[in-house]
Amino acid sequence: VKERQKTVYDIAHKAGVSAATVSRVLNQSSKVSSRTRERVLAIMRDSGFRPNRNARSLVRGGSGQICFLLSNRDVAHSFHSRILKGVEDFCKRQHQQVIFTSFDYPADSEPAPESLPLIVRESSGVEGVLLAGTNYPAFVKSIEHLKIPYVLFGNNLVSGSLALPRNAHAVCFDEQGGAASATQFLIELGHRQILFVGDLSKVWYRRRFEGYRTVMAERGLPVACADIQDEPDCFQLGERALPVMVREWPGTTAVLTQDDETACGILSGLRKLRIRVPEDISVVGYDDIAEVHYLSPALTTVRVPKEQIGSTMAEHLFRVIEGGVRRQPPVIATEIIIRESCARPRPA
Amino acid sequence: VKERQKTVYDIAHKAGVSAATVSRVLNQSSKVSSRTRERVLAIMRDSGFRPNRNARSLVRGGSGQICFLLSNRDVAHSFHSRILKGVEDFCKRQHQQVIFTSFDYPADSEPAPESLPLIVRESSGVEGVLLAGTNYPAFVKSIEHLKIPYVLFGNNLVSGSLALPRNAHAVCFDEQGGAASATQFLIELGHRQILFVGDLSKVWYRRRFEGYRTVMAERGLPVACADIQDEPDCFQLGERALPVMVREWPGTTAVLTQDDETACGILSGLRKLRIRVPEDISVVGYDDIAEVHYLSPALTTVRVPKEQIGSTMAEHLFRVIEGGVRRQPPVIATEIIIRESCARPRPA
DNA sequence: CTGAAAGCGCTTACAG
DNA sequence: CTGAAAGCGCTTACAG
């Protein structure tokens, strides 16, 4: 027994004014006498009036919503939910709503327009879209065709043969720099034989490897990489790296990993081999995902400021929406977080 | 230089048909000759036509969106983001969009209607709302006043003096049962002196304690609880519990914790005291948050099916929206996940 | 300060 | 199968 929603006309009628006046009090317009305003307000309260959002958005030409479109990834992964949080916090201040949508698509075949999420396909559904998660250029291109403002999370773009649209805006964090400073840190601690563990078939991990490689090369130190591919589970990848390390680089005193999960795998494997961390070997992670400092020993890692990535994406999107942004958004800095998993190498 | 969006009239004009016909092809209506359909479709494609969502929603009387309203909690906490994921997955199948909104409010003072999130305050903004996170009856009441369909995540409701509205729908998981089976499990392993570590000032943890207490009492075993309050960080809480345990219950052979983070704190503290897990003492967590099986030893814990909670909430909400649900949704079962942190107690 | 009227961009009976 | 017209519930110049 659902009763019809009240409209501005219902309120106007009861208050003995016009719908225009009701609309004016709804929109805080100053040109309403306080007497009528109070009366209208009281009637709205009593009758439980709720303005129709679709009608408002229609006449205003906008919905005040942006879309957080998470591609090919799980929100339950804290890396992405923290980005979402950053977006939401920023949008709250801008009085914008965030629509959350996940979308999985096959790599690099330009999706048919009708396969794109309805909310971005339709006009005035959202003011703009944030392309989060892992994306491919072909998809970005088809978003581009929609002529809707968008900002991309740049680090997880898998660049294929297709280039990104010229005017694409991407927020990136300094992936290479983070790996470089982690390497620096280990070297300053006295390490010389530092092993990188990761899957170089992934662009993002390769970028981390490059940060490591560059610093090692500069210092004239040996570059060593356990490149383990086709292992979707990073924890497993870490465990699998250990025998490789023992066999090929037995003198390793420190391990720099592609990410925290891999580091967890390494830690677990090391523990089984009764190799102590950090006494016998130092380990550094990457990402600073939650719970990683609950490990014992707590993991030294590279912090990626995920919420800042989110808020920067949102901020930049609003700029794009306002129109006329030329510049790319700033690159987000990373920093090393020193906890318990690293120490000076044992004297030989 | 933003060009005006095309409307159905623009398309109709170019195609030499009426707007009604354009609308019909847009809505897959069967009563359009395939010749006109093709022509209209082609023109829509060429001109990059995107139907206006607000206009559609206005005339249809609904937006096809529901709101995931996360109260007083962080999405970055995987417990909640997994619930969100469950919601999203379910909604995708129902062709509903999910609006994500977080909302913090003070405990138990009924919020003024105008302080409620705009998206739920307005009519036709969302079809219904999912009250996730931690909530208080006064807030639920003010949502109730909106006369909008809603479903509550029941376990984290802090029941104060106010009762919940009679017809409130809540999805709950079996918190007590999970603790009971964990206790059962430890007893079967041979443990007799089992300590519960938690903060009994929180209803949800007290429920877990009750599960433990009931089973212990049934078996005639001693109930022991390190009740540590006013410690917001559960990891710290776990660490702080250790001296208490050593002092008051030195014979403890197994610890049942209020949640996984607390268990991490216990594990870390135990390690510092050189007490081995599970050889010297067994530890059980609760929640089965991500990454917890990356610990060494991997944590035995009670799994809370978070995504299932989300999908059940969404499913039930759609029922409420359709109208005429009498029954409460099913209680979600928990299960114990056995990993490496428990063993038989050492012979005395 | 207030009202009558037009318009936002669709959809949907109603006729034909 | 197709079109003319009314209507969804607001907002906003335009007059007064």
PDB file of C-alpha atoms in Angstrom, chain A residues 2-3 5 45 49-58 60-63 65 67 73-78 81-82 84-85 88-89 92 97-104 113-114 117-126 146-149 233-235 261 264-265 267-268 271-272 274 277 279 289-291 293-297 307 321 340, chain B residues 2-3 5 45 49-58 60-63 65 67 73-78 81-82 84-85 88-89 92 97-104 113-114 117-126 146-149 233-235 261 264-265 267-268 271-272 274 277 279 289-291 293-297 307 321 340:
ATOM      1  CA  LYS A   2       2.537   2.475  -1.213  1.00  0.00           C
ATOM      2  CA  GLU A   3       1.234   5.999  -1.184  1.00  0.00           C
ATOM      3  CA  GLN A   5       5.080  10.585  -3.296  1.00  0.00           C
ATOM      4  CA  ARG A  45       8.226  18.376   7.115  1.00  0.00           C
ATOM      5  CA  PHE A  49       8.034  15.600   1.261  1.00  0.00           C
ATOM      6  CA  ARG A  50      11.071  14.345  -0.631  1.00  0.00           C
ATOM      7  CA  PRO A  51      11.990  16.125  -3.850  1.00  0.00           C
ATOM      8  CA  ASN A  52      12.352  13.919  -6.886  1.00  0.00           C
ATOM      9  CA  ARG A  53      15.985  13.602  -7.716  1.00  0.00           C
ATOM     10  CA  ASN A  54      15.479  12.640 -11.344  1.00  0.00           C
ATOM     11  CA  ALA A  55      13.348  15.665 -12.071  1.00  0.00           C
ATOM     12  CA  ARG A  56      15.910  17.932 -10.489  1.00  0.00           C
ATOM     13  CA  SER A  57      18.782  16.339 -12.320  1.00  0.00           C
ATOM     14  CA  LEU A  58      16.893  16.515 -15.574  1.00  0.00           C
ATOM     15  CA  ARG A  60      19.678  20.973 -13.958  1.00  0.00           C
ATOM     16  CA  GLY A  61      21.337  18.976 -16.678  1.00  0.00           C
ATOM     17  CA  GLY A  62      23.481  16.965 -14.317  1.00  0.00           C
ATOM     18  CA  SER A  63      23.229  14.290 -11.689  1.00  0.00           C
ATOM     19  CA  GLN A  65      27.414  11.782  -9.539  1.00  0.00           C
ATOM     20  CA  CYS A  67      31.432   6.772 -11.421  1.00  0.00           C
ATOM     21  CA  ARG A  73      39.940  -6.184 -10.153  1.00  0.00           C
ATOM     22  CA  ASP A  74      38.356  -6.929  -6.825  1.00  0.00           C
ATOM     23  CA  VAL A  75      37.277  -4.165  -4.418  1.00  0.00           C
ATOM     24  CA  ALA A  76      38.008  -6.528  -1.641  1.00  0.00           C
ATOM     25  CA  HIS A  77      41.651  -6.040  -2.493  1.00  0.00           C
ATOM     26  CA  SER A  78      42.601  -3.262  -0.121  1.00  0.00           C
ATOM     27  CA  SER A  81      39.279  -0.091  -1.816  1.00  0.00           C
ATOM     28  CA  ARG A  82      41.672   2.440  -0.346  1.00  0.00           C
ATOM     29  CA  LEU A  84      37.926   4.198  -3.574  1.00  0.00           C
ATOM     30  CA  LYS A  85      38.020   5.610  -0.083  1.00  0.00           C
ATOM     31  CA  GLU A  88      34.766   9.107  -1.694  1.00  0.00           C
ATOM     32  CA  ASP A  89      36.327  11.374   0.898  1.00  0.00           C
ATOM     33  CA  LYS A  92      31.942  14.182  -0.089  1.00  0.00           C
ATOM     34  CA  GLN A  97      27.961  11.021  -5.107  1.00  0.00           C
ATOM     35  CA  VAL A  98      30.125   8.122  -6.123  1.00  0.00           C
ATOM     36  CA  ILE A  99      28.652   5.285  -8.077  1.00  0.00           C
ATOM     37  CA  PHE A 100      30.654   2.156  -7.669  1.00  0.00           C
ATOM     38  CA  THR A 101      30.753  -0.252 -10.574  1.00  0.00           C
ATOM     39  CA  SER A 102      33.040  -3.120 -11.334  1.00  0.00           C
ATOM     40  CA  PHE A 103      33.571  -4.217 -14.871  1.00  0.00           C
ATOM     41  CA  ASP A 104      35.511  -7.112 -16.263  1.00  0.00           C
ATOM     42  CA  PRO A 113      29.618   0.440 -27.131  1.00  0.00           C
ATOM     43  CA  GLU A 114      26.610  -1.504 -25.926  1.00  0.00           C
ATOM     44  CA  PRO A 117      28.251  -0.164 -18.286  1.00  0.00           C
ATOM     45  CA  LEU A 118      24.884   1.492 -18.764  1.00  0.00           C
ATOM     46  CA  ILE A 119      25.609   4.192 -16.250  1.00  0.00           C
ATOM     47  CA  VAL A 120      28.478   5.583 -18.313  1.00  0.00           C
ATOM     48  CA  ARG A 121      26.800   4.924 -21.629  1.00  0.00           C
ATOM     49  CA  GLU A 122      23.783   7.017 -20.859  1.00  0.00           C
ATOM     50  CA  SER A 123      24.110  10.763 -20.904  1.00  0.00           C
ATOM     51  CA  SER A 124      23.783  12.707 -17.674  1.00  0.00           C
ATOM     52  CA  GLY A 125      24.027   9.510 -15.679  1.00  0.00           C
ATOM     53  CA  VAL A 126      27.349  10.576 -14.265  1.00  0.00           C
ATOM     54  CA  LEU A 146      31.589   8.486 -25.275  1.00  0.00           C
ATOM     55  CA  LYS A 147      32.961  12.006 -24.905  1.00  0.00           C
ATOM     56  CA  ILE A 148      32.603  11.768 -21.180  1.00  0.00           C
ATOM     57  CA  PRO A 149      35.209  13.292 -18.862  1.00  0.00           C
ATOM     58  CA  ASP A 233      49.120 -16.141  -6.573  1.00  0.00           C
ATOM     59  CA  CYS A 234      51.850 -13.834  -5.344  1.00  0.00           C
ATOM     60  CA  PHE A 235      52.235 -15.638  -2.039  1.00  0.00           C
ATOM     61  CA  GLU A 261      52.100 -10.614  -0.835  1.00  0.00           C
ATOM     62  CA  CYS A 264      54.741 -12.806   2.740  1.00  0.00           C
ATOM     63  CA  GLY A 265      55.473 -15.856   0.651  1.00  0.00           C
ATOM     64  CA  LEU A 267      58.846 -14.811   4.772  1.00  0.00           C
ATOM     65  CA  SER A 268      56.866 -17.999   5.079  1.00  0.00           C
ATOM     66  CA  ARG A 271      60.703 -19.569   8.121  1.00  0.00           C
ATOM     67  CA  LYS A 272      60.298 -23.132   6.930  1.00  0.00           C
ATOM     68  CA  ARG A 274      64.782 -21.842   9.439  1.00  0.00           C
ATOM     69  CA  VAL A 277      64.570 -12.449   9.207  1.00  0.00           C
ATOM     70  CA  GLU A 279      69.209 -11.644  11.204  1.00  0.00           C
ATOM     71  CA  ILE A 289      48.875  -3.188   2.199  1.00  0.00           C
ATOM     72  CA  ALA A 290      46.929  -3.356   5.417  1.00  0.00           C
ATOM     73  CA  GLU A 291      47.804  -6.052   7.937  1.00  0.00           C
ATOM     74  CA  HIS A 293      52.637  -4.631   9.751  1.00  0.00           C
ATOM     75  CA  TYR A 294      50.955  -7.326  11.788  1.00  0.00           C
ATOM     76  CA  LEU A 295      53.494  -9.805  10.538  1.00  0.00           C
ATOM     77  CA  SER A 296      56.324 -10.741  12.756  1.00  0.00           C
ATOM     78  CA  PRO A 297      58.734  -9.404  11.942  1.00  0.00           C
ATOM     79  CA  GLU A 307      43.917   7.277  -0.714  1.00  0.00           C
ATOM     80  CA  ILE A 321      34.671  18.372 -15.959  1.00  0.00           C
ATOM     81  CA  GLU A 340      61.503  -4.801  11.411  1.00  0.00           C
TER      82      GLU A 340
ATOM     83  CA  LYS B   2      31.012  21.165 -25.527  1.00  0.00           C
ATOM     84  CA  GLU B   3      28.401  20.319 -28.081  1.00  0.00           C
ATOM     85  CA  GLN B   5      23.868  16.197 -26.431  1.00  0.00           C
ATOM     86  CA  ARG B  45      25.490   5.148 -33.799  1.00  0.00           C
ATOM     87  CA  PHE B  49      23.499   9.413 -29.324  1.00  0.00           C
ATOM     88  CA  ARG B  50      23.280   8.727 -25.594  1.00  0.00           C
ATOM     89  CA  PRO B  51      19.855   8.666 -24.020  1.00  0.00           C
ATOM     90  CA  ASN B  52      19.413  10.935 -21.030  1.00  0.00           C
ATOM     91  CA  ARG B  53      19.292   8.838 -17.935  1.00  0.00           C
ATOM     92  CA  ASN B  54      17.487  11.380 -15.793  1.00  0.00           C
ATOM     93  CA  ALA B  55      14.672  11.783 -18.259  1.00  0.00           C
ATOM     94  CA  ARG B  56      14.247   8.045 -18.475  1.00  0.00           C
ATOM     95  CA  SER B  57      14.315   7.603 -14.737  1.00  0.00           C
ATOM     96  CA  LEU B  58      11.852  10.417 -14.276  1.00  0.00           C
ATOM     97  CA  ARG B  60       9.879   5.407 -15.385  1.00  0.00           C
ATOM     98  CA  GLY B  61       9.583   6.481 -11.787  1.00  0.00           C
ATOM     99  CA  GLY B  62      12.766   4.810 -10.682  1.00  0.00           C
ATOM    100  CA  SER B  63      16.484   5.078 -11.076  1.00  0.00           C
ATOM    101  CA  GLN B  65      20.012   2.260  -8.258  1.00  0.00           C
ATOM    102  CA  CYS B  67      22.614   2.703  -2.094  1.00  0.00           C
ATOM    103  CA  ARG B  73      33.411   2.340   9.112  1.00  0.00           C
ATOM    104  CA  ASP B  74      36.122   2.308   6.506  1.00  0.00           C
ATOM    105  CA  VAL B  75      35.712   0.593   3.122  1.00  0.00           C
ATOM    106  CA  ALA B  76      39.366  -0.058   3.184  1.00  0.00           C
ATOM    107  CA  HIS B  77      38.618  -2.561   5.921  1.00  0.00           C
ATOM    108  CA  SER B  78      38.291  -5.738   3.928  1.00  0.00           C
ATOM    109  CA  SER B  81      34.620  -4.107   1.126  1.00  0.00           C
ATOM    110  CA  ARG B  82      33.917  -7.808   0.748  1.00  0.00           C
ATOM    111  CA  LEU B  84      30.231  -4.445  -0.843  1.00  0.00           C
ATOM    112  CA  LYS B  85      31.579  -6.859  -3.388  1.00  0.00           C
ATOM    113  CA  GLU B  88      27.754  -5.460  -6.352  1.00  0.00           C
ATOM    114  CA  ASP B  89      27.952  -8.937  -7.804  1.00  0.00           C
ATOM    115  CA  LYS B  92      24.975  -6.687 -11.568  1.00  0.00           C
ATOM    116  CA  GLN B  97      23.634   0.158 -10.006  1.00  0.00           C
ATOM    117  CA  VAL B  98      25.174   0.505  -6.588  1.00  0.00           C
ATOM    118  CA  ILE B  99      25.821   3.920  -5.165  1.00  0.00           C
ATOM    119  CA  PHE B 100      28.498   3.800  -2.563  1.00  0.00           C
ATOM    120  CA  THR B 101      28.278   6.307   0.262  1.00  0.00           C
ATOM    121  CA  SER B 102      29.989   6.426   3.591  1.00  0.00           C
ATOM    122  CA  PHE B 103      28.404   8.245   6.462  1.00  0.00           C
ATOM    123  CA  ASP B 104      29.689   8.934   9.934  1.00  0.00           C
ATOM    124  CA  PRO B 113      16.406  14.561   8.432  1.00  0.00           C
ATOM    125  CA  GLU B 114      18.480  17.165   6.617  1.00  0.00           C
ATOM    126  CA  PRO B 117      22.807  11.715   2.842  1.00  0.00           C
ATOM    127  CA  LEU B 118      21.082  13.573   0.029  1.00  0.00           C
ATOM    128  CA  ILE B 119      20.893  10.511  -2.143  1.00  0.00           C
ATOM    129  CA  VAL B 120      18.626   8.698   0.294  1.00  0.00           C
ATOM    130  CA  ARG B 121      16.740  11.802   1.331  1.00  0.00           C
ATOM    131  CA  GLU B 122      15.573  12.596  -2.157  1.00  0.00           C
ATOM    132  CA  SER B 123      12.846  10.531  -3.650  1.00  0.00           C
ATOM    133  CA  SER B 124      13.603   8.271  -6.614  1.00  0.00           C
ATOM    134  CA  GLY B 125      17.300   8.758  -6.034  1.00  0.00           C
ATOM    135  CA  VAL B 126      17.673   5.129  -5.071  1.00  0.00           C
ATOM    136  CA  LEU B 146      11.928   8.256   4.948  1.00  0.00           C
ATOM    137  CA  LYS B 147       9.710   5.326   4.029  1.00  0.00           C
ATOM    138  CA  ILE B 148      12.399   3.957   1.803  1.00  0.00           C
ATOM    139  CA  PRO B 149      13.008   0.212   1.573  1.00  0.00           C
ATOM    140  CA  ASP B 233      43.617  -1.005  18.051  1.00  0.00           C
ATOM    141  CA  CYS B 234      42.943  -4.730  18.144  1.00  0.00           C
ATOM    142  CA  PHE B 235      46.527  -5.662  17.405  1.00  0.00           C
ATOM    143  CA  GLU B 261      43.671  -8.638  14.271  1.00  0.00           C
ATOM    144  CA  CYS B 264      47.865 -11.157  15.119  1.00  0.00           C
ATOM    145  CA  GLY B 265      48.717  -9.179  18.224  1.00  0.00           C
ATOM    146  CA  LEU B 267      50.955 -14.081  17.747  1.00  0.00           C
ATOM    147  CA  SER B 268      53.378 -11.208  17.720  1.00  0.00           C
ATOM    148  CA  ARG B 271      56.824 -14.626  19.401  1.00  0.00           C
ATOM    149  CA  LYS B 272      58.581 -11.995  21.475  1.00  0.00           C
ATOM    150  CA  ARG B 274      59.593 -17.087  22.522  1.00  0.00           C
ATOM    151  CA  VAL B 277      52.610 -21.526  18.090  1.00  0.00           C
ATOM    152  CA  GLU B 279      53.644 -26.229  19.773  1.00  0.00           C
ATOM    153  CA  ILE B 289      40.171 -11.443   6.893  1.00  0.00           C
ATOM    154  CA  ALA B 290      42.377 -11.449   3.826  1.00  0.00           C
ATOM    155  CA  GLU B 291      46.092 -11.928   4.260  1.00  0.00           C
ATOM    156  CA  HIS B 293      46.578 -17.005   5.910  1.00  0.00           C
ATOM    157  CA  TYR B 294      49.843 -15.388   4.895  1.00  0.00           C
ATOM    158  CA  LEU B 295      50.951 -15.399   8.482  1.00  0.00           C
ATOM    159  CA  SER B 296      53.306 -18.051   9.651  1.00  0.00           C
ATOM    160  CA  PRO B 297      51.908 -20.091  11.125  1.00  0.00           C
ATOM    161  CA  GLU B 307      30.272 -11.686   0.201  1.00  0.00           C
ATOM    162  CA  ILE B 321      11.250  -3.290  -2.820  1.00  0.00           C
ATOM    163  CA  GLU B 340      48.372 -24.131  11.145  1.00  0.00           C
TER     164      GLU B 340
END
